[in-house]
Amino acid sequence: MEILVRGLVNGVIMAGILGIPVMGIAVIYGMTGIINFAIGSIGVFSAYITWYFMDRNVLLAILLGLSCGFGLGYLIQVLLLTPVFERRKGDLNLFFLITNSLGLIFVGLTRVIFPRPTIRLDLPRLGSLTLLGVSLTGMRLFAVLFVVGCLLLLWLVETRTRVGKSWRATSQNLRLAKVVGINTGQAFAVASGIGCMLGSLGAILWGSLYNLTLTTGFQLTFTGYIIAVVGGIGNIIGGMVAALIMGMVISFGGYGFAGAWQSVVLYGIAMVVLVLAPKGILGSERSV
Amino acid sequence: MSELVLEVRNLSLAYGATLAVKSISFEAFEDEILAIVGPNGAGKSTLLEAVAGLHMAREGSIAFKGRSLTGTSVFRRRLMGIVLVPQDENIFPGMTVRENLEMGAFRTRRGNVKQKLQYVFDLFPRLKERERQMANTLSGGERRMLAIGMGVTGEAQLYLIDEPSVGLAPRIVTKVLESLKTLQRDTARPIVVAEQNTKVLHVAQRLLGMEAGERRFFKSVGSLSQERLKELYLGLCEREREA
Ligand SMILES: Nc1ncnc2c1ncn2[C@@H]1O[C@H](COP(=O)(O)OP(=O)(O)OP(=O)(O)O)[C@@H](O)[C@H]1O
Ligand SMILES: [Mg+2]
């Protein structure tokens, strides 16, 4: 019984941490139809910035990292991705190459600017509390609450506000959105900014639990991408359900099989789901 | 003397190598409804979409209130007051009827939105009944009403309406076309409407006849007898939909 509760709690926590980059990928894809494979590397770059300024003021350092993620995502969309998109709509291969190259550029930039191959972010533990007999640091709990909060906020914005509705409109019918006078370029840029900001938060949390290396970014992106596809890419709720399943697998897997088997089981499950349901668990309006 | 709003000069438009519109010229004045008529594939939609900024000109130019529109994006043209109701994919499928209308009014001054929505609901009471329904569950005719409604909620300097009567019951067709007249009178803005239904002869001031991308005639309705007009019109549309 205790193992079950512990497993469940840890699974939810894991899902919260995995869910952040997944949400980032889903927000960008849902709006623009582009899968940005650079968000993990941009996230790690931002996390290095947070790490660099951490001695001065933790909170400010985190905010700086997140702003950097948002700004980079926004600029990349405006200067590069949207102009290419206007000419070569829906060319998935092209965007795969462009965003992966971008990812590599940010890995390189991280190496040039911060000559430290591995870092660890010592975020404040924010105290700890015991939940159902499992002791947790505040930071882990924060990850879960943050994901839930983000989902709620996104839902409220998209259904209640004029701007949020214009985002939904843009994702549903881009041409008509332009025709009614929605600034779709800006909507794309904001989505890209939010997505990369979530990637940065994912990297920061990851760096506080494990280590961050130059290649963690691609690991984050790829795991996030697979989970997003399993959930039904662009479908945020589907992505969160998939993150929950994967979180549980990791958590309970810890008792059943050794760490080395984890990726075999995880990606094995992903493959089985995609064979059975190519559009993911909850489906997606656009398909990959 | 009424003001010149739209001036199209020798405009040619192409999809890849095939010309869809061949050196078309026409102009629209402030106080008129101009109907573009012609058979399927004549290039009516392509022409209207080009005015809204969705296609780049192969040759020729479009001027709006004396300013050239070359290089002006769809978004900017909408801010200038060019409102297009497209023929297809003209609603946001996953939004409610009301949300769709709100999006149509996205660039309408806040204070006027309520009144604009009321105007649409008076025009199509059916939409009022279905305010909270998802747009992708509407019938074809209801969708058409919604699309027109989205255009009407916009504050326009120029309306471009593509085939408003397609898929509507005959009684509604008359009503919709009459409503264009009302809209023109109430707003004092020109309406350029692509239409295949002959009933448009009762509301338009001028007719631009197109076939295979070319201009066949450009005539003032008042200058001709209804019989002559119908002849011209039927000469273009071999297959007429309904009397
Ligand atoms: N996306 C496209 N790619 C290639 N050709 C196209 C495209 N859209 C339209 N065309 C062609 O351009 C020509 C003009 O089409 P358009 O839609 O403007 O005609 P239309 O007068 O609006 O016809 P309808 O009354 O059927 O709506 C047609 O021959 C059509 O096949
Ligand atoms: Mg057409």
Short mmCIF file of N, CA, C and O in Angstrom, two decimals, chain B residues 154-228:
data_model
loop_
_atom_site.label_atom_id
_atom_site.label_comp_id
_atom_site.label_asym_id
_atom_site.label_seq_id
_atom_site.Cartn_x
_atom_site.Cartn_y
_atom_site.Cartn_z
N GLY B 154 -17.84 43.68 -39.30
CA GLY B 154 -16.64 44.49 -39.46
C GLY B 154 -16.98 45.92 -39.86
O GLY B 154 -17.99 46.16 -40.51
N GLU B 155 -16.14 46.84 -39.46
CA GLU B 155 -16.32 48.22 -39.91
C GLU B 155 -15.55 48.38 -41.21
O GLU B 155 -14.32 48.41 -41.21
N ALA B 156 -16.29 48.45 -42.31
CA ALA B 156 -15.62 48.38 -43.61
C ALA B 156 -15.63 49.71 -44.33
O ALA B 156 -16.51 50.54 -44.14
N GLN B 157 -14.60 49.87 -45.17
CA GLN B 157 -14.61 50.94 -46.17
C GLN B 157 -15.04 50.33 -47.51
O GLN B 157 -15.44 51.04 -48.42
N LEU B 158 -14.90 49.02 -47.59
CA LEU B 158 -15.21 48.29 -48.82
C LEU B 158 -15.52 46.85 -48.45
O LEU B 158 -14.75 46.21 -47.74
N TYR B 159 -16.69 46.36 -48.90
CA TYR B 159 -17.02 44.96 -48.66
C TYR B 159 -16.77 44.15 -49.92
O TYR B 159 -17.15 44.57 -51.02
N LEU B 160 -16.14 42.99 -49.75
CA LEU B 160 -15.97 42.04 -50.86
C LEU B 160 -16.67 40.77 -50.42
O LEU B 160 -16.24 40.13 -49.45
N ILE B 161 -17.78 40.42 -51.08
CA ILE B 161 -18.55 39.27 -50.61
C ILE B 161 -18.63 38.23 -51.73
O ILE B 161 -19.12 38.50 -52.81
N ASP B 162 -18.10 37.03 -51.43
CA ASP B 162 -17.98 36.00 -52.46
C ASP B 162 -19.14 35.01 -52.39
O ASP B 162 -19.24 34.25 -51.44
N GLU B 163 -20.00 35.06 -53.38
CA GLU B 163 -21.15 34.15 -53.52
C GLU B 163 -21.97 34.02 -52.25
O GLU B 163 -22.06 32.93 -51.66
N PRO B 164 -22.62 35.10 -51.83
CA PRO B 164 -23.41 35.04 -50.61
C PRO B 164 -24.61 34.09 -50.69
O PRO B 164 -25.06 33.60 -49.66
N SER B 165 -25.10 33.80 -51.87
CA SER B 165 -26.36 33.06 -51.95
C SER B 165 -26.20 31.55 -52.11
O SER B 165 -27.17 30.82 -52.07
N VAL B 166 -24.96 31.06 -52.27
CA VAL B 166 -24.77 29.63 -52.51
C VAL B 166 -25.35 28.80 -51.36
O VAL B 166 -25.08 29.09 -50.20
N GLY B 167 -26.15 27.82 -51.71
CA GLY B 167 -26.64 26.89 -50.71
C GLY B 167 -27.79 27.40 -49.86
O GLY B 167 -28.16 26.76 -48.88
N LEU B 168 -28.32 28.57 -50.21
CA LEU B 168 -29.43 29.10 -49.42
C LEU B 168 -30.76 28.82 -50.12
O LEU B 168 -30.83 28.74 -51.35
N ALA B 169 -31.82 28.69 -49.34
CA ALA B 169 -33.15 28.48 -49.90
C ALA B 169 -33.57 29.73 -50.68
O ALA B 169 -33.17 30.84 -50.31
N PRO B 170 -34.36 29.58 -51.76
CA PRO B 170 -34.73 30.71 -52.62
C PRO B 170 -35.24 31.93 -51.85
O PRO B 170 -34.85 33.06 -52.17
N ARG B 171 -36.05 31.69 -50.84
CA ARG B 171 -36.59 32.82 -50.08
C ARG B 171 -35.47 33.56 -49.36
O ARG B 171 -35.44 34.79 -49.29
N ILE B 172 -34.53 32.79 -48.83
CA ILE B 172 -33.41 33.40 -48.10
C ILE B 172 -32.48 34.13 -49.08
O ILE B 172 -31.90 35.17 -48.75
N VAL B 173 -32.33 33.56 -50.29
CA VAL B 173 -31.47 34.21 -51.29
C VAL B 173 -31.95 35.64 -51.50
O VAL B 173 -31.16 36.60 -51.42
N THR B 174 -33.27 35.78 -51.76
CA THR B 174 -33.82 37.11 -51.97
C THR B 174 -33.52 37.99 -50.77
O THR B 174 -33.10 39.14 -50.91
N LYS B 175 -33.71 37.42 -49.59
CA LYS B 175 -33.51 38.21 -48.37
C LYS B 175 -32.05 38.65 -48.23
O LYS B 175 -31.77 39.81 -47.91
N VAL B 176 -31.15 37.73 -48.49
CA VAL B 176 -29.72 38.05 -48.33
C VAL B 176 -29.32 39.13 -49.33
O VAL B 176 -28.64 40.10 -48.98
N LEU B 177 -29.77 38.97 -50.58
CA LEU B 177 -29.38 39.96 -51.59
C LEU B 177 -30.00 41.32 -51.28
O LEU B 177 -29.36 42.35 -51.43
N GLU B 178 -31.26 41.31 -50.80
CA GLU B 178 -31.89 42.56 -50.38
C GLU B 178 -31.10 43.19 -49.24
O GLU B 178 -30.95 44.41 -49.15
N SER B 179 -30.60 42.32 -48.35
CA SER B 179 -29.89 42.84 -47.18
C SER B 179 -28.59 43.52 -47.60
O SER B 179 -28.11 44.43 -46.91
N LEU B 180 -28.04 43.11 -48.74
CA LEU B 180 -26.84 43.80 -49.23
C LEU B 180 -27.19 45.26 -49.55
O LEU B 180 -26.42 46.18 -49.27
N LYS B 181 -28.39 45.41 -50.14
CA LYS B 181 -28.86 46.75 -50.48
C LYS B 181 -28.98 47.60 -49.21
O LYS B 181 -28.52 48.74 -49.17
N THR B 182 -29.60 46.99 -48.19
CA THR B 182 -29.74 47.70 -46.91
C THR B 182 -28.38 48.05 -46.33
O THR B 182 -28.15 49.17 -45.88
N LEU B 183 -27.49 47.07 -46.37
CA LEU B 183 -26.15 47.28 -45.82
C LEU B 183 -25.45 48.42 -46.55
O LEU B 183 -24.84 49.30 -45.93
N GLN B 184 -25.58 48.44 -47.87
CA GLN B 184 -24.95 49.49 -48.66
C GLN B 184 -25.53 50.85 -48.27
O GLN B 184 -24.80 51.82 -48.07
N ARG B 185 -26.86 50.89 -48.11
CA ARG B 185 -27.51 52.16 -47.79
C ARG B 185 -27.12 52.61 -46.38
O ARG B 185 -26.78 53.76 -46.15
N ASP B 186 -27.13 51.65 -45.43
CA ASP B 186 -26.83 52.01 -44.04
C ASP B 186 -25.39 52.45 -43.84
O ASP B 186 -25.10 53.30 -43.00
N THR B 187 -24.47 51.84 -44.55
CA THR B 187 -23.06 52.14 -44.30
C THR B 187 -22.46 53.10 -45.32
O THR B 187 -21.40 53.65 -45.07
N ALA B 188 -23.14 53.27 -46.46
CA ALA B 188 -22.62 54.11 -47.55
C ALA B 188 -21.25 53.63 -48.01
O ALA B 188 -20.39 54.43 -48.34
N ARG B 189 -21.05 52.33 -47.95
CA ARG B 189 -19.79 51.76 -48.44
C ARG B 189 -20.07 50.92 -49.68
O ARG B 189 -21.13 50.30 -49.78
N PRO B 190 -19.12 50.85 -50.60
CA PRO B 190 -19.33 50.01 -51.78
C PRO B 190 -19.28 48.53 -51.42
O PRO B 190 -18.55 48.13 -50.51
N ILE B 191 -20.06 47.74 -52.14
CA ILE B 191 -20.03 46.29 -51.98
C ILE B 191 -19.70 45.68 -53.33
O ILE B 191 -20.37 45.98 -54.32
N VAL B 192 -18.65 44.89 -53.38
CA VAL B 192 -18.34 44.14 -54.59
C VAL B 192 -18.72 42.70 -54.29
O VAL B 192 -18.19 42.10 -53.35
N VAL B 193 -19.67 42.18 -55.04
CA VAL B 193 -20.18 40.86 -54.72
C VAL B 193 -20.03 39.93 -55.93
O VAL B 193 -20.41 40.29 -57.05
N ALA B 194 -19.44 38.77 -55.71
CA ALA B 194 -19.39 37.75 -56.78
C ALA B 194 -20.64 36.91 -56.62
O ALA B 194 -20.98 36.51 -55.51
N GLU B 195 -21.35 36.70 -57.71
CA GLU B 195 -22.65 36.03 -57.57
C GLU B 195 -23.01 35.32 -58.87
O GLU B 195 -22.69 35.78 -59.96
N GLN B 196 -23.69 34.18 -58.74
CA GLN B 196 -24.13 33.48 -59.95
C GLN B 196 -25.65 33.52 -60.10
O GLN B 196 -26.19 33.17 -61.15
N ASN B 197 -26.32 33.94 -59.02
CA ASN B 197 -27.77 33.96 -59.06
C ASN B 197 -28.26 35.22 -59.77
O ASN B 197 -27.82 36.33 -59.46
N THR B 198 -29.21 35.05 -60.72
CA THR B 198 -29.67 36.20 -61.50
C THR B 198 -30.40 37.24 -60.64
O THR B 198 -30.56 38.38 -61.06
N LYS B 199 -30.82 36.83 -59.45
CA LYS B 199 -31.51 37.78 -58.59
C LYS B 199 -30.62 38.97 -58.24
O LYS B 199 -31.12 40.02 -57.82
N VAL B 200 -29.33 38.80 -58.43
CA VAL B 200 -28.41 39.89 -58.10
C VAL B 200 -28.66 41.09 -59.02
O VAL B 200 -28.33 42.24 -58.68
N LEU B 201 -29.29 40.85 -60.17
CA LEU B 201 -29.61 41.96 -61.09
C LEU B 201 -30.54 42.98 -60.44
O LEU B 201 -30.55 44.14 -60.83
N HIS B 202 -31.30 42.54 -59.43
CA HIS B 202 -32.25 43.46 -58.79
C HIS B 202 -31.59 44.37 -57.77
O HIS B 202 -32.19 45.35 -57.35
N VAL B 203 -30.38 44.03 -57.34
CA VAL B 203 -29.77 44.86 -56.29
C VAL B 203 -28.50 45.59 -56.76
O VAL B 203 -28.14 46.60 -56.18
N ALA B 204 -27.86 45.08 -57.81
CA ALA B 204 -26.58 45.68 -58.21
C ALA B 204 -26.80 46.91 -59.08
O ALA B 204 -27.79 47.01 -59.80
N GLN B 205 -25.88 47.87 -58.99
CA GLN B 205 -25.92 49.02 -59.90
C GLN B 205 -25.12 48.76 -61.17
O GLN B 205 -25.43 49.26 -62.22
N ARG B 206 -24.03 47.97 -60.99
CA ARG B 206 -23.22 47.67 -62.17
C ARG B 206 -22.83 46.20 -62.19
O ARG B 206 -22.76 45.55 -61.13
N LEU B 207 -22.54 45.72 -63.38
CA LEU B 207 -22.19 44.31 -63.54
C LEU B 207 -20.85 44.19 -64.24
O LEU B 207 -20.60 44.85 -65.26
N LEU B 208 -19.98 43.34 -63.68
CA LEU B 208 -18.74 43.00 -64.37
C LEU B 208 -18.87 41.54 -64.78
O LEU B 208 -18.96 40.65 -63.93
N GLY B 209 -18.94 41.31 -66.09
CA GLY B 209 -19.08 39.93 -66.57
C GLY B 209 -17.71 39.33 -66.85
O GLY B 209 -16.90 39.93 -67.53
N MET B 210 -17.45 38.15 -66.27
CA MET B 210 -16.16 37.49 -66.49
C MET B 210 -16.36 36.11 -67.05
O MET B 210 -17.34 35.43 -66.75
N GLU B 211 -15.41 35.67 -67.85
CA GLU B 211 -15.41 34.29 -68.33
C GLU B 211 -13.97 33.91 -68.61
O GLU B 211 -13.23 34.66 -69.24
N ALA B 212 -13.57 32.75 -68.13
CA ALA B 212 -12.21 32.24 -68.33
C ALA B 212 -11.15 33.30 -68.01
O ALA B 212 -10.17 33.47 -68.73
N GLY B 213 -11.38 34.04 -66.94
CA GLY B 213 -10.40 35.00 -66.49
C GLY B 213 -10.43 36.34 -67.21
O GLY B 213 -9.71 37.27 -66.84
N GLU B 214 -11.27 36.45 -68.24
CA GLU B 214 -11.31 37.70 -69.01
C GLU B 214 -12.58 38.49 -68.74
O GLU B 214 -13.61 37.94 -68.41
N ARG B 215 -12.46 39.81 -68.96
CA ARG B 215 -13.62 40.66 -68.81
C ARG B 215 -14.45 40.57 -70.08
O ARG B 215 -13.94 40.77 -71.18
N ARG B 216 -15.75 40.25 -69.92
CA ARG B 216 -16.63 40.16 -71.09
C ARG B 216 -17.46 41.44 -71.25
O ARG B 216 -17.71 41.88 -72.35
N PHE B 217 -17.91 42.00 -70.13
CA PHE B 217 -18.61 43.28 -70.21
C PHE B 217 -18.54 43.97 -68.85
O PHE B 217 -18.25 43.35 -67.83
N PHE B 218 -18.77 45.27 -68.87
CA PHE B 218 -18.79 46.05 -67.62
C PHE B 218 -19.86 47.10 -67.83
O PHE B 218 -19.64 48.07 -68.56
N LYS B 219 -21.05 46.88 -67.30
CA LYS B 219 -22.19 47.71 -67.66
C LYS B 219 -22.95 48.20 -66.45
O LYS B 219 -23.01 47.55 -65.41
N SER B 220 -23.54 49.37 -66.63
CA SER B 220 -24.42 49.90 -65.61
C SER B 220 -25.79 49.26 -65.79
O SER B 220 -26.30 49.17 -66.92
N VAL B 221 -26.37 48.76 -64.68
CA VAL B 221 -27.65 48.04 -64.78
C VAL B 221 -28.75 48.96 -65.30
O VAL B 221 -29.58 48.57 -66.11
N GLY B 222 -28.71 50.23 -64.87
CA GLY B 222 -29.74 51.18 -65.27
C GLY B 222 -29.77 51.46 -66.77
O GLY B 222 -30.82 51.85 -67.32
N SER B 223 -28.65 51.27 -67.43
CA SER B 223 -28.56 51.64 -68.84
C SER B 223 -29.18 50.60 -69.76
O SER B 223 -29.30 50.81 -70.95
N LEU B 224 -29.55 49.45 -69.21
CA LEU B 224 -30.03 48.36 -70.05
C LEU B 224 -31.38 47.87 -69.55
O LEU B 224 -31.71 48.00 -68.38
N SER B 225 -32.13 47.29 -70.46
CA SER B 225 -33.38 46.68 -70.03
C SER B 225 -33.05 45.39 -69.29
O SER B 225 -32.01 44.78 -69.52
N GLN B 226 -33.97 44.98 -68.41
CA GLN B 226 -33.74 43.75 -67.66
C GLN B 226 -33.56 42.56 -68.61
O GLN B 226 -32.76 41.67 -68.34
N GLU B 227 -34.30 42.61 -69.74
CA GLU B 227 -34.20 41.48 -70.69
C GLU B 227 -32.79 41.39 -71.27
O GLU B 227 -32.19 40.32 -71.32
N ARG B 228 -32.27 42.53 -71.67
CA ARG B 228 -30.93 42.57 -72.27
C ARG B 228 -29.87 42.09 -71.25
O ARG B 228 -28.96 41.34 -71.60
#
